[in-house]
Amino acid sequence: MSQDWDAGRLDSDLEGVAFDTLAVRAGQHRSPESEHGDPMFFTSSYVFRTAADAAARFAGEVPGNVYSRYTNPTVRSFEERIAALEGAEQAVATATGMAAILSVVMSLCSAGDHVLVSRSVFGSTISLFEKYFKRFGVQVDYVPLADLSGWDAAIKSNTKLLFVESPSNPLAELVDIAALAEVAHAKGAMLVVDNCFCTPALQQPLMLGADVVVHSATKFIDGQGRCMGGVVAGRSEQMKEVVGFLRTAGPTLSPFNAWVFLKGLETLSLRMRAHCANALALAQWLEQQPGVEKVHYAGLASHPQHELAKRQQRGFGAVVSFEVKGGKEGAWRFIDATRLVSITANLGDSKTTITHPSTTSHGRLAPQEREAAGIRDSLIRIAVGLEDVADLQADLARGLAAL
């Protein structure tokens, strides 16, 4: 953007506006073209006015774009919008959700630091900590997600981070985020929350006391299974370190994907309300079916953390997991009998997806690790989309009939 350009009235005044307005308008800074939509900036590099201007920007002495590995106007718009929605000082976009987790740990931890991780996290997250972070000297231990006393007891003098998913994948387990933040801060550690399942439309962990939030934007932020990306949000002091990691290592979000995510954020609140309504109706229906042994969904009164979910979330999310009779064979028969839902391990799509976690998303974990995480062979996960719920029930009835 030209330093002589002042958008003035062309940019929206967002002082004091509500969440849904921020989701549509935050982060947009109109160019001299006066565009109404969000522009896409496809460029790897930027032109400087003078050699001195280039030197000042590279040194960070003046603001401005340098190289799209770590500064791009479209990506920056996405980052600013996420920061506004999460209540963060700054957000940093990454190429994937796993790259977001990688960037947090590589930026904020050093060899010899200790990290506590919930047992109830995505399988690839466990692999990242076990196979790679440990290799470079980061100490890692695991704690049951909801056990606050267990977290407190496991913190060491060198504990740097506590890392959780809440709700967890795929069992929809929760932790009291505000209480866990107090536990972490009392001993000088930071709390990192993967907010992928709720999105800021349903939960804002930073407002509850967490220090850092990560997302796989591939999921509900996109909302239609089109692009991959991630984002980290928190205080500027911490995000400066994450930016430094991106500048050097380069797990960078593309401007096209950032633009797609900006469009996704415009409908995030509407979509999450619809996802939640469908998921609750489906969970209630599944709980009544004779072939289903247990349903995991925090929106059900039978869920042990139902009241906590009501207190710290504005909705119960779109992911419903349930255990069927017949173990792995029964679960596979159920999945194979469906004809409407998509058999895929992705989630957050407008189309409902179904998967068998113990042989897909958590398949690389050792059997004892899956058992510790509660991932049984009889477990099926459904990420409920935006179809008519009666049609979803009819399709799952095909699965039940195959048991």
Coordinates of C-alpha atoms in Angstrom, one line a residue:
M1 CA 0.0 0.0 0.0
S2 CA 1.3 3.4 -0.9
Q3 CA 2.4 5.5 2.1
D4 CA 0.5 8.4 0.6
W5 CA -2.8 6.5 0.6
D6 CA -5.3 7.2 3.4
A7 CA -8.4 5.1 3.2
G8 CA -10.3 7.4 5.5
R9 CA -14.1 6.9 5.2
L10 CA -13.5 3.9 2.9
D11 CA -12.5 1.7 5.9
S12 CA -15.2 0.6 8.4
D13 CA -15.3 2.0 11.9
L14 CA -15.4 -1.1 14.1
E15 CA -15.2 0.6 17.5
G16 CA -17.4 -1.4 19.9
V17 CA -19.1 -3.6 17.2
A18 CA -20.3 -7.2 17.9
F19 CA -18.7 -10.5 17.0
D20 CA -20.7 -11.1 13.9
T21 CA -19.7 -7.7 12.5
L22 CA -16.1 -8.3 13.2
A23 CA -16.3 -11.7 11.4
V24 CA -17.5 -9.8 8.3
R25 CA -15.4 -6.7 8.3
A26 CA -12.4 -6.8 10.7
G27 CA -8.9 -6.8 9.1
Q28 CA -9.9 -5.2 5.8
H29 CA -7.9 -2.1 4.7
R30 CA -9.0 -0.9 1.4
S31 CA -6.4 -0.1 -1.3
P32 CA -6.3 2.9 -3.6
E33 CA -8.6 0.8 -5.9
S34 CA -11.4 1.3 -3.3
E35 CA -12.5 -2.3 -3.6
H36 CA -15.5 -3.5 -1.5
G37 CA -14.5 -7.2 -1.4
D38 CA -11.3 -8.5 0.2
P39 CA -8.5 -8.4 -2.4
M40 CA -6.0 -11.2 -3.1
F41 CA -2.4 -10.1 -3.3
F42 CA -0.5 -12.7 -5.3
T43 CA 3.1 -11.6 -5.1
S44 CA 6.2 -13.2 -3.6
S45 CA 8.1 -9.9 -3.1
Y46 CA 7.6 -6.2 -2.8
V47 CA 9.1 -3.1 -4.5
F48 CA 10.9 -0.5 -2.4
R49 CA 11.2 3.2 -3.2
T50 CA 14.9 3.5 -2.4
A51 CA 17.7 1.4 -1.2
A52 CA 17.3 3.1 2.2
D53 CA 13.6 2.2 2.2
A54 CA 14.5 -1.5 1.6
A55 CA 17.1 -1.5 4.3
A56 CA 14.7 0.1 6.8
R57 CA 12.0 -2.4 6.1
F58 CA 14.4 -5.4 6.3
A59 CA 15.7 -4.1 9.6
G60 CA 12.1 -3.6 11.0
E61 CA 12.7 0.1 11.5
V62 CA 9.6 1.1 9.4
P63 CA 6.4 -0.9 8.8
G64 CA 5.7 -2.4 5.4
N65 CA 5.9 -5.6 3.4
V66 CA 9.2 -7.3 2.8
Y67 CA 8.6 -10.9 1.5
S68 CA 5.4 -13.0 1.4
R69 CA 7.0 -15.8 3.4
Y70 CA 6.0 -13.7 6.4
T71 CA 4.2 -10.5 5.3
N72 CA 1.3 -10.5 2.8
P73 CA -1.7 -8.1 2.8
T74 CA -4.3 -10.8 2.3
V75 CA -2.8 -13.0 4.9
R76 CA -2.5 -10.1 7.3
S77 CA -6.2 -9.3 6.8
F78 CA -7.0 -12.9 7.9
E79 CA -4.7 -12.6 10.8
E80 CA -6.3 -9.4 12.0
R81 CA -9.8 -10.8 11.7
I82 CA -8.9 -13.9 13.7
A83 CA -7.2 -11.7 16.4
A84 CA -10.4 -9.6 16.6
L85 CA -12.6 -12.6 17.0
E86 CA -10.4 -14.4 19.6
G87 CA -9.7 -11.2 21.5
A88 CA -6.0 -11.5 20.8
E89 CA -3.4 -8.8 20.4
Q90 CA -2.0 -10.5 17.4
A91 CA -2.5 -13.6 15.2
V92 CA -0.1 -15.4 12.9
A93 CA -1.3 -17.6 10.0
T94 CA 0.4 -20.8 9.1
A95 CA 0.3 -23.4 6.3
T96 CA -1.7 -25.9 8.3
G97 CA -3.1 -26.5 11.8
M98 CA -0.1 -28.8 12.5
A99 CA 2.2 -26.0 11.4
A100 CA 0.5 -23.8 13.9
I101 CA 1.3 -26.2 16.7
L102 CA 4.9 -26.6 15.4
S103 CA 5.3 -22.9 15.3
V104 CA 4.1 -22.4 18.9
V105 CA 6.5 -25.0 20.4
M106 CA 9.5 -24.1 18.2
S107 CA 9.0 -20.4 19.1
L108 CA 8.3 -20.6 22.8
C109 CA 10.2 -23.6 23.9
S110 CA 13.9 -24.6 24.0
A111 CA 15.7 -27.9 24.6
G112 CA 15.3 -28.8 28.3
D113 CA 11.9 -27.2 28.6
H114 CA 9.0 -29.4 29.8
V115 CA 5.6 -29.5 28.1
L116 CA 2.4 -31.1 29.5
V117 CA -0.1 -32.4 26.9
S118 CA -3.6 -33.7 27.3
R119 CA -4.0 -37.4 26.6
S120 CA -7.1 -36.4 24.6
V121 CA -5.5 -34.7 21.6
F122 CA -5.4 -35.4 17.8
G123 CA -3.2 -38.4 16.9
S124 CA -0.9 -36.3 14.7
T125 CA -0.4 -33.9 17.7
I126 CA 0.8 -36.7 19.8
S127 CA 3.1 -37.9 17.0
L128 CA 4.6 -34.4 16.7
F129 CA 5.4 -34.2 20.4
E130 CA 6.6 -37.8 20.7
K131 CA 8.6 -38.3 17.5
Y132 CA 10.0 -34.8 16.8
F133 CA 9.9 -32.4 19.8
K134 CA 11.4 -35.0 22.1
R135 CA 14.1 -35.6 19.6
F136 CA 15.3 -32.0 20.1
G137 CA 15.3 -32.1 23.8
V138 CA 11.8 -31.0 24.8
Q139 CA 10.5 -33.1 27.6
V140 CA 6.8 -34.2 27.2
D141 CA 4.4 -35.8 29.6
Y142 CA 0.7 -36.5 29.3
V143 CA -2.2 -35.8 31.7
P144 CA -5.9 -36.7 31.6
L145 CA -7.7 -33.6 30.2
A146 CA -10.2 -32.9 32.9
D147 CA -8.0 -33.8 35.9
L148 CA -7.0 -30.4 37.3
S149 CA -5.2 -31.9 40.3
G150 CA -3.3 -34.2 37.9
W151 CA -2.2 -31.1 35.9
D152 CA -1.1 -29.3 39.0
A153 CA 0.9 -32.4 40.3
A154 CA 2.6 -32.9 36.9
I155 CA 4.0 -29.4 36.5
K156 CA 7.8 -29.2 37.0
S157 CA 10.1 -26.3 37.6
N158 CA 11.0 -26.3 33.9
T159 CA 7.4 -26.7 32.6
K160 CA 6.9 -24.1 29.9
L161 CA 3.6 -25.0 28.3
L162 CA 0.4 -26.9 29.0
F163 CA -1.3 -27.9 25.7
V164 CA -4.9 -29.0 25.5
E165 CA -7.8 -29.5 23.1
S166 CA -11.2 -28.6 24.6
P167 CA -13.4 -30.0 23.3
S168 CA -11.2 -32.9 22.4
N169 CA -10.9 -35.0 19.3
P170 CA -12.9 -37.2 19.0
L171 CA -14.5 -37.8 22.5
A172 CA -15.7 -34.2 23.2
E173 CA -14.0 -34.1 26.5
L174 CA -13.6 -30.7 28.2
V175 CA -11.3 -29.0 30.7
D176 CA -12.3 -26.0 32.8
I177 CA -10.1 -23.6 30.8
A178 CA -10.2 -20.8 33.4
A179 CA -9.3 -23.1 36.2
L180 CA -6.5 -24.8 34.3
A181 CA -5.1 -21.3 33.3
E182 CA -4.9 -20.5 37.0
V183 CA -3.0 -23.8 37.7
A184 CA -0.6 -23.0 34.9
H185 CA 0.0 -19.4 35.8
A186 CA 0.5 -20.2 39.5
K187 CA 3.6 -22.1 38.5
G188 CA 4.9 -19.8 35.8
A189 CA 3.7 -21.9 32.8
M190 CA 1.6 -20.9 29.8
L191 CA -1.7 -22.5 28.6
V192 CA -2.1 -23.2 24.9
V193 CA -5.6 -24.2 23.8
D194 CA -6.5 -25.9 20.5
N195 CA -9.8 -24.2 19.8
C196 CA -10.4 -26.0 16.4
F197 CA -13.7 -27.8 17.4
C198 CA -15.4 -24.7 18.8
T199 CA -13.9 -21.8 16.8
P200 CA -14.2 -18.3 18.4
A201 CA -17.9 -18.3 17.5
L202 CA -18.5 -20.8 20.3
Q203 CA -15.5 -20.3 22.7
Q204 CA -12.8 -17.7 23.3
P205 CA -10.1 -19.4 25.4
L206 CA -8.0 -16.2 25.7
M207 CA -11.0 -14.5 27.4
L208 CA -11.0 -17.4 29.9
G209 CA -7.4 -17.0 30.8
A210 CA -5.5 -19.0 28.2
D211 CA -2.3 -17.5 26.8
V212 CA -2.3 -18.9 23.2
V213 CA -4.9 -20.3 20.9
V214 CA -4.3 -22.4 17.9
H215 CA -6.6 -23.4 15.0
S216 CA -6.6 -25.7 12.1
A217 CA -8.3 -23.2 9.7
T218 CA -8.8 -26.2 7.4
K219 CA -11.8 -27.1 9.5
F220 CA -14.7 -24.9 10.5
I221 CA -13.0 -21.6 9.7
D222 CA -13.0 -22.6 6.0
G223 CA -16.2 -24.6 6.4
Q224 CA -16.3 -26.3 3.0
G225 CA -13.2 -28.4 2.9
R226 CA -11.4 -26.3 0.3
C227 CA -8.1 -25.2 1.7
M228 CA -5.5 -26.0 4.3
G229 CA -4.2 -23.5 6.9
G230 CA -3.7 -22.8 10.5
V231 CA -3.4 -19.8 12.9
V232 CA -1.9 -18.9 16.2
A233 CA -3.3 -16.1 18.4
G234 CA -2.1 -14.5 21.6
R235 CA -0.2 -11.6 23.0
S236 CA 2.1 -9.6 20.7
E237 CA 5.1 -10.5 22.8
Q238 CA 4.6 -14.2 22.1
M239 CA 3.4 -13.7 18.5
K240 CA 6.6 -11.8 17.7
E241 CA 8.5 -15.1 18.3
V242 CA 6.1 -17.0 16.1
V243 CA 6.6 -14.5 13.3
G244 CA 10.3 -14.9 13.7
F245 CA 10.0 -18.7 13.3
L246 CA 7.9 -18.2 10.1
R247 CA 10.4 -15.7 8.7
T248 CA 13.1 -18.3 9.0
A249 CA 11.4 -21.7 8.6
G250 CA 8.6 -20.7 6.3
P251 CA 5.5 -22.7 7.1
T252 CA 3.5 -19.9 5.5
L253 CA -0.1 -19.6 4.6
S254 CA -0.8 -18.8 0.9
P255 CA -2.7 -15.6 0.1
F256 CA -5.3 -17.6 -1.8
N257 CA -6.0 -19.8 1.2
A258 CA -6.1 -16.7 3.4
W259 CA -8.7 -15.2 1.1
V260 CA -10.9 -18.3 1.2
F261 CA -10.7 -18.3 5.0
L262 CA -11.8 -14.6 5.1
K263 CA -14.9 -15.7 3.1
G264 CA -15.4 -18.5 5.6
L265 CA -15.3 -16.2 8.6
E266 CA -18.1 -14.1 7.1
T267 CA -20.5 -17.0 7.7
L268 CA -18.8 -18.6 10.7
S269 CA -21.4 -17.7 13.3
L270 CA -24.4 -18.7 11.1
R271 CA -22.8 -22.0 10.2
M272 CA -21.7 -23.0 13.7
R273 CA -25.3 -22.4 15.0
A274 CA -26.6 -24.7 12.3
H275 CA -23.9 -27.3 12.9
C276 CA -24.7 -27.3 16.6
A277 CA -28.4 -27.7 16.0
N278 CA -27.9 -30.6 13.7
A279 CA -25.3 -32.3 15.9
L280 CA -27.5 -32.1 19.0
A281 CA -30.5 -33.5 17.2
L282 CA -28.4 -36.4 15.9
A283 CA -26.7 -37.1 19.2
Q284 CA -30.1 -37.2 21.0
W285 CA -31.4 -39.6 18.3
L286 CA -28.3 -41.8 18.5
E287 CA -28.6 -42.1 22.3
Q288 CA -32.0 -43.8 21.8
Q289 CA -30.8 -46.4 19.3
P290 CA -30.4 -50.0 20.6
G291 CA -27.2 -50.6 18.5
V292 CA -25.4 -47.7 20.1
E293 CA -23.6 -48.3 23.4
K294 CA -22.5 -44.8 24.2
V295 CA -22.7 -41.3 22.7
H296 CA -20.0 -38.7 23.4
Y297 CA -21.4 -35.2 22.9
A298 CA -21.2 -32.4 25.5
G299 CA -24.7 -31.2 24.5
L300 CA -26.3 -34.2 26.0
A301 CA -27.5 -34.0 29.6
S302 CA -25.9 -37.4 30.1
H303 CA -22.4 -36.0 29.3
P304 CA -20.4 -35.7 32.5
Q305 CA -19.2 -32.2 31.6
H306 CA -22.5 -30.9 30.2
E307 CA -22.7 -28.1 32.7
L308 CA -19.1 -27.0 32.1
A309 CA -19.8 -26.9 28.4
K310 CA -22.9 -24.7 29.0
R311 CA -20.7 -22.4 31.1
Q312 CA -17.7 -21.9 28.9
Q313 CA -19.1 -22.4 25.4
R314 CA -21.8 -20.7 23.4
G315 CA -22.7 -24.0 21.7
F316 CA -21.7 -27.7 21.8
G317 CA -20.0 -28.1 18.5
A318 CA -20.5 -30.3 15.5
V319 CA -18.5 -33.4 16.3
V320 CA -20.5 -36.4 17.7
S321 CA -18.7 -39.7 18.5
F322 CA -20.4 -42.9 19.5
E323 CA -19.6 -46.5 20.3
V324 CA -21.5 -49.4 18.5
K325 CA -21.9 -53.0 19.3
G326 CA -19.5 -55.4 17.6
G327 CA -16.1 -53.7 18.1
K328 CA -14.1 -52.8 15.0
E329 CA -16.1 -55.2 12.7
G330 CA -19.3 -53.6 13.8
A331 CA -18.0 -50.1 13.4
W332 CA -16.8 -50.9 9.9
R333 CA -20.1 -52.5 8.9
F334 CA -21.9 -49.4 10.2
I335 CA -19.7 -47.0 8.2
D336 CA -19.8 -49.1 5.0
A337 CA -23.6 -49.3 5.1
T338 CA -24.0 -45.5 4.9
R339 CA -24.8 -44.0 1.5
L340 CA -25.2 -40.2 2.1
V341 CA -22.4 -39.2 4.5
S342 CA -18.8 -39.0 3.3
I343 CA -16.2 -41.5 4.6
T344 CA -13.3 -39.2 5.3
A345 CA -11.3 -38.2 8.3
N346 CA -11.6 -34.4 7.7
L347 CA -14.1 -32.4 9.6
G348 CA -15.6 -28.9 9.7
D349 CA -17.2 -29.3 6.3
S350 CA -20.7 -28.4 5.2
K351 CA -21.0 -32.1 4.2
T352 CA -21.3 -34.6 7.1
T353 CA -18.3 -36.9 7.4
I354 CA -17.8 -40.2 9.1
T355 CA -14.7 -42.0 10.2
H356 CA -13.2 -44.8 12.3
P357 CA -10.7 -43.0 14.6
S358 CA -8.7 -46.0 15.8
T359 CA -7.7 -46.9 12.2
T360 CA -7.5 -43.4 10.7
S361 CA -6.8 -40.2 12.7
H362 CA -5.4 -42.1 15.6
G363 CA -4.2 -45.2 13.7
R364 CA -0.5 -44.4 14.0
L365 CA -0.7 -44.5 17.8
A366 CA 0.3 -47.6 19.7
P367 CA -2.6 -49.7 21.0
Q368 CA -1.8 -48.6 24.6
E369 CA -1.7 -45.0 23.6
R370 CA -5.2 -45.3 22.0
E371 CA -6.5 -47.0 25.1
A372 CA -5.1 -44.3 27.3
A373 CA -6.8 -41.7 25.1
G374 CA -10.1 -43.6 25.2
I375 CA -10.1 -44.4 21.4
R376 CA -11.8 -47.8 21.3
D377 CA -12.2 -50.0 18.2
S378 CA -16.0 -49.6 18.5
L379 CA -15.8 -45.8 18.2
I380 CA -17.2 -43.9 15.2
R381 CA -16.8 -40.1 14.8
I382 CA -19.3 -38.0 12.8
A383 CA -18.6 -34.4 12.0
V384 CA -22.1 -33.2 11.4
G385 CA -22.7 -30.9 8.4
L386 CA -25.5 -28.7 7.2
E387 CA -27.7 -31.3 5.5
D388 CA -31.3 -32.0 6.6
V389 CA -31.0 -33.8 9.9
A390 CA -33.8 -36.3 9.0
D391 CA -31.8 -37.3 6.0
L392 CA -28.7 -37.9 8.2
Q393 CA -30.8 -40.0 10.6
A394 CA -32.1 -42.1 7.7
D395 CA -28.5 -42.7 6.5
L396 CA -27.2 -43.6 9.9
A397 CA -30.2 -46.0 10.3
R398 CA -28.7 -47.9 7.4
G399 CA -25.5 -48.3 9.5
L400 CA -27.5 -49.4 12.5
A401 CA -29.3 -52.0 10.4
A402 CA -25.9 -53.5 9.4
L403 CA -24.8 -54.2 13.0

